[in-house]
Coordinates of C-alpha atoms in Angstrom, one line a residue:
M67 CA -34.4 -8.1 36.2
T68 CA -31.5 -7.0 34.3
S69 CA -31.5 -8.4 30.9
P70 CA -28.4 -10.5 29.4
L71 CA -28.1 -7.8 26.8
R72 CA -27.8 -4.7 29.4
T73 CA -25.6 -7.0 31.6
T74 CA -23.1 -7.7 28.8
R75 CA -23.2 -4.0 27.6
R76 CA -22.6 -2.9 31.5
A77 CA -19.7 -5.5 31.9
F78 CA -17.9 -4.3 28.6
T79 CA -18.2 -0.8 29.8
L80 CA -17.0 -1.4 33.2
M81 CA -14.1 -3.5 32.1
L82 CA -12.8 -1.1 29.6
G83 CA -13.5 2.0 32.0
S84 CA -11.3 0.4 34.6
A85 CA -8.5 0.3 32.6
L86 CA -9.0 4.0 31.4
L87 CA -8.9 5.2 35.1
G88 CA -6.0 2.6 35.8
G89 CA -3.9 4.0 32.6
G90 CA -4.5 7.7 33.8
A91 CA -2.7 6.6 37.1
A92 CA 0.0 4.9 35.3
C93 CA 3.2 5.8 34.2
G94 CA 2.9 8.3 31.3
L95 CA 3.6 7.4 27.8
S96 CA 6.8 9.4 26.0
G97 CA 6.2 13.0 25.3
T98 CA 3.1 14.5 26.6
G99 CA 1.8 10.9 27.4
G100 CA -0.3 10.6 30.6
R101 CA -1.7 13.8 30.6
G102 CA -5.4 14.0 31.0
I103 CA -7.3 15.4 28.3
T104 CA -10.7 15.9 26.5
F105 CA -11.5 15.8 22.6
Q106 CA -14.4 15.1 20.2
M107 CA -15.7 11.8 19.3
G108 CA -17.3 11.7 15.8
L109 CA -18.4 9.5 13.1
R110 CA -18.2 9.4 8.8
T111 CA -18.9 7.1 6.1
A112 CA -15.8 7.0 4.4
L113 CA -15.8 7.2 0.7
A114 CA -15.1 4.2 -1.6
P115 CA -11.8 4.6 -4.0
G116 CA -12.8 6.9 -7.0
E117 CA -16.1 7.7 -5.7
T118 CA -17.7 11.1 -4.7
V119 CA -20.7 10.0 -3.0
P120 CA -21.1 8.0 0.1
G121 CA -22.7 4.6 -0.1
E122 CA -21.6 4.0 -3.6
F123 CA -18.8 1.4 -4.8
I124 CA -18.0 -1.3 -7.1
T125 CA -17.4 -4.6 -5.2
D126 CA -14.3 -7.0 -5.9
T127 CA -17.2 -9.2 -7.5
G128 CA -18.2 -6.5 -10.1
W129 CA -21.4 -5.1 -8.9
R130 CA -21.9 -1.7 -8.8
V131 CA -23.9 -1.2 -5.4
R132 CA -25.8 2.4 -4.7
L133 CA -27.4 2.2 -1.0
S134 CA -30.4 4.2 -0.9
S135 CA -30.6 3.9 2.8
G136 CA -28.4 2.3 5.8
L137 CA -28.7 2.7 9.5
M138 CA -26.7 0.8 12.3
V139 CA -25.8 1.1 16.0
L140 CA -22.4 1.1 17.1
G141 CA -20.5 1.6 20.3
P142 CA -19.1 2.0 22.6
I143 CA -15.6 2.8 21.1
Y144 CA -12.0 2.4 22.8
L145 CA -8.8 3.6 21.4
F146 CA -5.5 1.9 22.7
E147 CA -2.0 2.5 23.0
N148 CA -0.8 -0.4 21.3
A149 CA -0.8 -1.6 17.7
S150 CA -3.3 -4.0 16.5
P151 CA -2.2 -7.1 16.6
L152 CA -3.7 -8.3 13.5
Q153 CA -1.1 -6.0 11.3
Q154 CA 1.5 -9.0 12.8
P155 CA 2.9 -11.6 9.9
Q156 CA 2.2 -14.4 12.4
A157 CA -1.5 -13.5 12.7
A158 CA -2.2 -13.7 8.6
L159 CA -2.9 -17.3 8.6
R160 CA -5.1 -17.2 11.8
R161 CA -7.0 -14.3 10.1
L162 CA -7.6 -16.9 7.1
G163 CA -9.2 -19.5 9.3
G164 CA -11.7 -16.9 10.8
W165 CA -12.8 -15.5 7.3
L166 CA -15.9 -17.8 6.8
L167 CA -17.1 -17.6 10.3
P168 CA -16.4 -15.6 13.3
T169 CA -15.5 -17.6 16.2
A170 CA -16.6 -17.3 19.6
H171 CA -13.4 -16.2 21.3
A172 CA -11.2 -13.2 21.1
H173 CA -9.5 -12.5 18.0
E174 CA -5.6 -12.4 19.0
G175 CA -5.7 -11.9 22.9
D176 CA -8.4 -10.1 24.7
F177 CA -9.2 -6.5 25.0
F178 CA -6.1 -5.5 27.2
S179 CA -3.5 -6.8 24.6
G180 CA -4.3 -3.4 23.3
G181 CA -2.6 -2.0 26.3
R182 CA -3.9 1.3 28.2
V183 CA -7.2 2.9 27.0
L184 CA -6.0 6.5 25.7
G185 CA -9.5 7.6 24.8
E186 CA -13.4 6.1 25.2
W187 CA -17.2 7.0 23.8
D188 CA -19.0 4.7 26.2
R189 CA -22.1 4.7 24.7
E190 CA -24.0 3.5 21.8
V191 CA -25.5 5.6 18.9
V192 CA -27.6 5.2 15.8
F193 CA -25.8 6.2 12.9
D194 CA -27.2 7.1 9.4
L195 CA -24.8 6.2 7.0
L196 CA -25.9 8.5 4.1
A197 CA -27.2 11.3 6.5
E198 CA -24.0 13.5 6.6
G199 CA -23.1 13.5 2.8
G200 CA -19.5 12.3 3.9
A201 CA -19.0 15.0 6.8
A202 CA -18.5 14.1 10.3
R203 CA -21.2 13.8 12.7
V204 CA -19.7 15.1 15.9
L205 CA -21.0 12.8 18.8
G206 CA -19.8 15.0 21.6
R207 CA -17.1 15.2 24.3
S208 CA -14.6 12.3 25.2
P209 CA -12.2 12.0 28.3
G210 CA -8.7 10.5 27.6
I211 CA -4.8 10.5 27.9
A212 CA -2.7 12.3 25.5
G213 CA -0.4 10.1 23.3
L214 CA -0.2 8.2 20.2
A215 CA -3.3 5.7 20.0
R216 CA -2.2 2.9 17.5
S217 CA -5.9 0.7 17.6
F218 CA -9.6 1.0 18.3
S219 CA -12.4 -1.4 18.9
L220 CA -16.1 -1.2 19.0
L221 CA -19.4 -3.1 19.6
L222 CA -22.0 -3.9 17.2
Q223 CA -25.1 -4.4 19.0
P224 CA -28.9 -4.2 18.7
P225 CA -30.4 -1.0 19.9
S226 CA -31.1 -0.5 23.6
R227 CA -34.4 1.3 24.9
A228 CA -32.1 4.0 26.3
L229 CA -32.1 5.0 22.1
G230 CA -35.6 5.7 22.8
A231 CA -37.4 7.1 19.2
E232 CA -34.3 7.3 17.2
A233 CA -33.7 3.5 17.0
A234 CA -37.5 2.7 15.8
P235 CA -36.3 2.5 12.2
L236 CA -34.3 -0.4 13.2
N237 CA -37.0 -2.6 14.5
G238 CA -34.6 -3.9 17.1
R239 CA -31.9 -4.7 14.4
S240 CA -28.3 -3.8 14.6
V241 CA -27.8 -2.9 11.0
V242 CA -30.4 -2.0 8.0
L243 CA -29.6 -1.5 4.6
E244 CA -31.5 -0.9 1.8
G245 CA -29.9 -0.1 -2.3
T246 CA -29.5 -1.5 -5.7
A247 CA -26.5 -3.8 -7.1
F248 CA -26.1 -3.6 -10.7
R249 CA -23.6 -5.5 -13.1
Q250 CA -24.2 -5.5 -17.1
E251 CA -27.9 -6.0 -17.8
Q252 CA -28.3 -7.3 -14.1
R253 CA -30.4 -5.1 -11.7
V254 CA -30.8 -6.4 -8.0
P255 CA -33.0 -4.1 -5.8
F256 CA -32.1 -5.3 -2.1
R257 CA -32.8 -4.9 1.6
V258 CA -31.1 -6.7 4.3
A259 CA -31.0 -6.4 8.0
L260 CA -28.0 -8.0 10.3
D261 CA -28.3 -9.0 13.8
F262 CA -25.5 -9.0 16.6
P263 CA -26.8 -10.3 19.6
P264 CA -24.5 -11.3 22.7
P265 CA -22.1 -12.9 23.6
V266 CA -19.8 -9.7 23.4
E267 CA -17.1 -12.0 21.7
L268 CA -19.3 -12.3 18.2
Q269 CA -20.2 -8.3 18.7
R270 CA -16.9 -6.8 18.7
V271 CA -14.9 -5.2 16.1
D272 CA -11.3 -5.6 17.5
F273 CA -8.1 -3.7 16.8
V274 CA -8.8 -1.5 14.1
P275 CA -5.2 0.0 13.1
I276 CA -4.9 4.0 13.5
E277 CA -2.2 6.2 14.3
A278 CA -3.9 8.9 16.0
E279 CA -1.7 11.7 18.2
L280 CA -4.5 12.2 21.0
D281 CA -4.9 15.9 22.4
D282 CA -6.9 18.4 23.8
D283 CA -9.9 19.5 21.6
G284 CA -9.1 17.3 18.5
L285 CA -11.6 15.2 16.5
F286 CA -11.3 11.1 16.6
V287 CA -13.4 10.2 13.5
V288 CA -14.7 6.5 13.2
E289 CA -14.7 5.7 9.5
V290 CA -17.5 3.5 8.4
Q291 CA -16.5 1.5 5.4
P292 CA -19.7 0.1 3.7
H293 CA -17.8 -0.6 0.6
R294 CA -15.7 -3.4 2.4
W295 CA -18.7 -5.1 3.6
F296 CA -20.0 -6.3 0.7
E297 CA -16.5 -8.2 -0.6
G298 CA -17.3 -11.2 -1.8
A299 CA -21.2 -10.8 -2.2
H300 CA -22.5 -12.4 -5.2
F301 CA -25.7 -10.8 -5.9
D302 CA -26.7 -13.3 -8.7
R303 CA -27.6 -15.8 -6.3
L304 CA -30.5 -13.7 -5.2
T305 CA -33.9 -14.4 -7.0
V306 CA -35.5 -10.8 -7.9
P307 CA -39.3 -11.2 -7.5
P308 CA -41.6 -11.1 -10.3
G309 CA -42.2 -7.2 -10.9
G310 CA -38.1 -6.3 -10.0
G311 CA -39.3 -5.7 -6.1
A312 CA -36.4 -5.7 -3.7
V313 CA -35.1 -8.9 -2.8
D314 CA -35.3 -9.6 1.0
V315 CA -31.8 -10.8 1.9
T316 CA -32.3 -13.5 4.5
P317 CA -29.7 -14.9 6.7
E318 CA -29.3 -18.4 4.4
T319 CA -28.1 -16.5 1.4
Q320 CA -24.4 -16.0 0.6
V321 CA -24.8 -12.3 0.4
H322 CA -26.2 -12.3 3.9
R323 CA -23.3 -14.5 5.0
A324 CA -20.8 -12.4 3.7
L325 CA -22.1 -9.2 5.3
S326 CA -22.6 -10.9 8.3
V327 CA -18.6 -11.4 8.3
N328 CA -17.3 -8.5 6.8
V329 CA -19.1 -6.1 9.1
R330 CA -17.1 -7.7 11.9
R331 CA -14.2 -7.6 10.5
Y332 CA -11.4 -5.1 11.5
T333 CA -11.3 -3.8 7.8
A334 CA -14.8 -2.7 7.8
F335 CA -14.0 0.5 9.8
A336 CA -11.0 3.0 9.8
G337 CA -9.9 5.8 12.2
A338 CA -8.8 9.5 11.5
W339 CA -7.4 12.1 13.9
E340 CA -8.1 16.0 13.2
P341 CA -6.1 18.0 15.6
S342 CA -7.5 21.3 16.9
P343 CA -6.7 24.2 14.5
S344 CA -5.2 26.0 17.6
T345 CA -2.6 22.8 17.9
G346 CA -2.0 22.4 14.6
G347 CA -0.4 18.7 13.2

């Protein structure tokens, strides 16, 4: 029997894959739009402002966080022709309403409000936030349509069996983080696991703003921004065990709730296009 998780993922991929194929047969975009291309898709952990090491940052609540490990499952990834509706001024008040708890409906419209799909990575991957030292991990080649992509969406989800042994350290979780938070004389070692089970509406990170002129042989990099994940987190509300061991950040804690919301916000990720040296900018 097909599991609900696999059914949800397959439906998502088929829906967006159909949009990509349909876009290729539709009227072209301006300039080089409509021409089929192949480009590279990659992942990178973004540096926090003023930092030189991935996974180190100062939160808006005054804590210096140093991640010692971080694994997550993400994908598929889809690049859209339309700008993010979340950038529109009229969306600001609606975003405030959704800050504390994501709802079960799409954010501002459905996937197709992004217009044509100009590029895709139709698989899930396990990403080690600290392994590359800030360099991009190239996933592989992706099909697409030449033109300006203005937003992208991705899924966060539990690892599937297809990932095999690579996902074993996650123990079935979507995101696993370990680190230490410091503020003045306070020191809070922590470990936290996040789950993003179906429905797909609660796994989506929708319409992240980008400006990427897609063309052959370039590299589109999804930038994971862990320094944005801990906004509003109050580590002083966690109780450090006797002896100073790591705190298990459980779902009923304020820090866990902040992470669960922030990781699914469009600000948790960014995107960058690196053109092929042969094509220039």
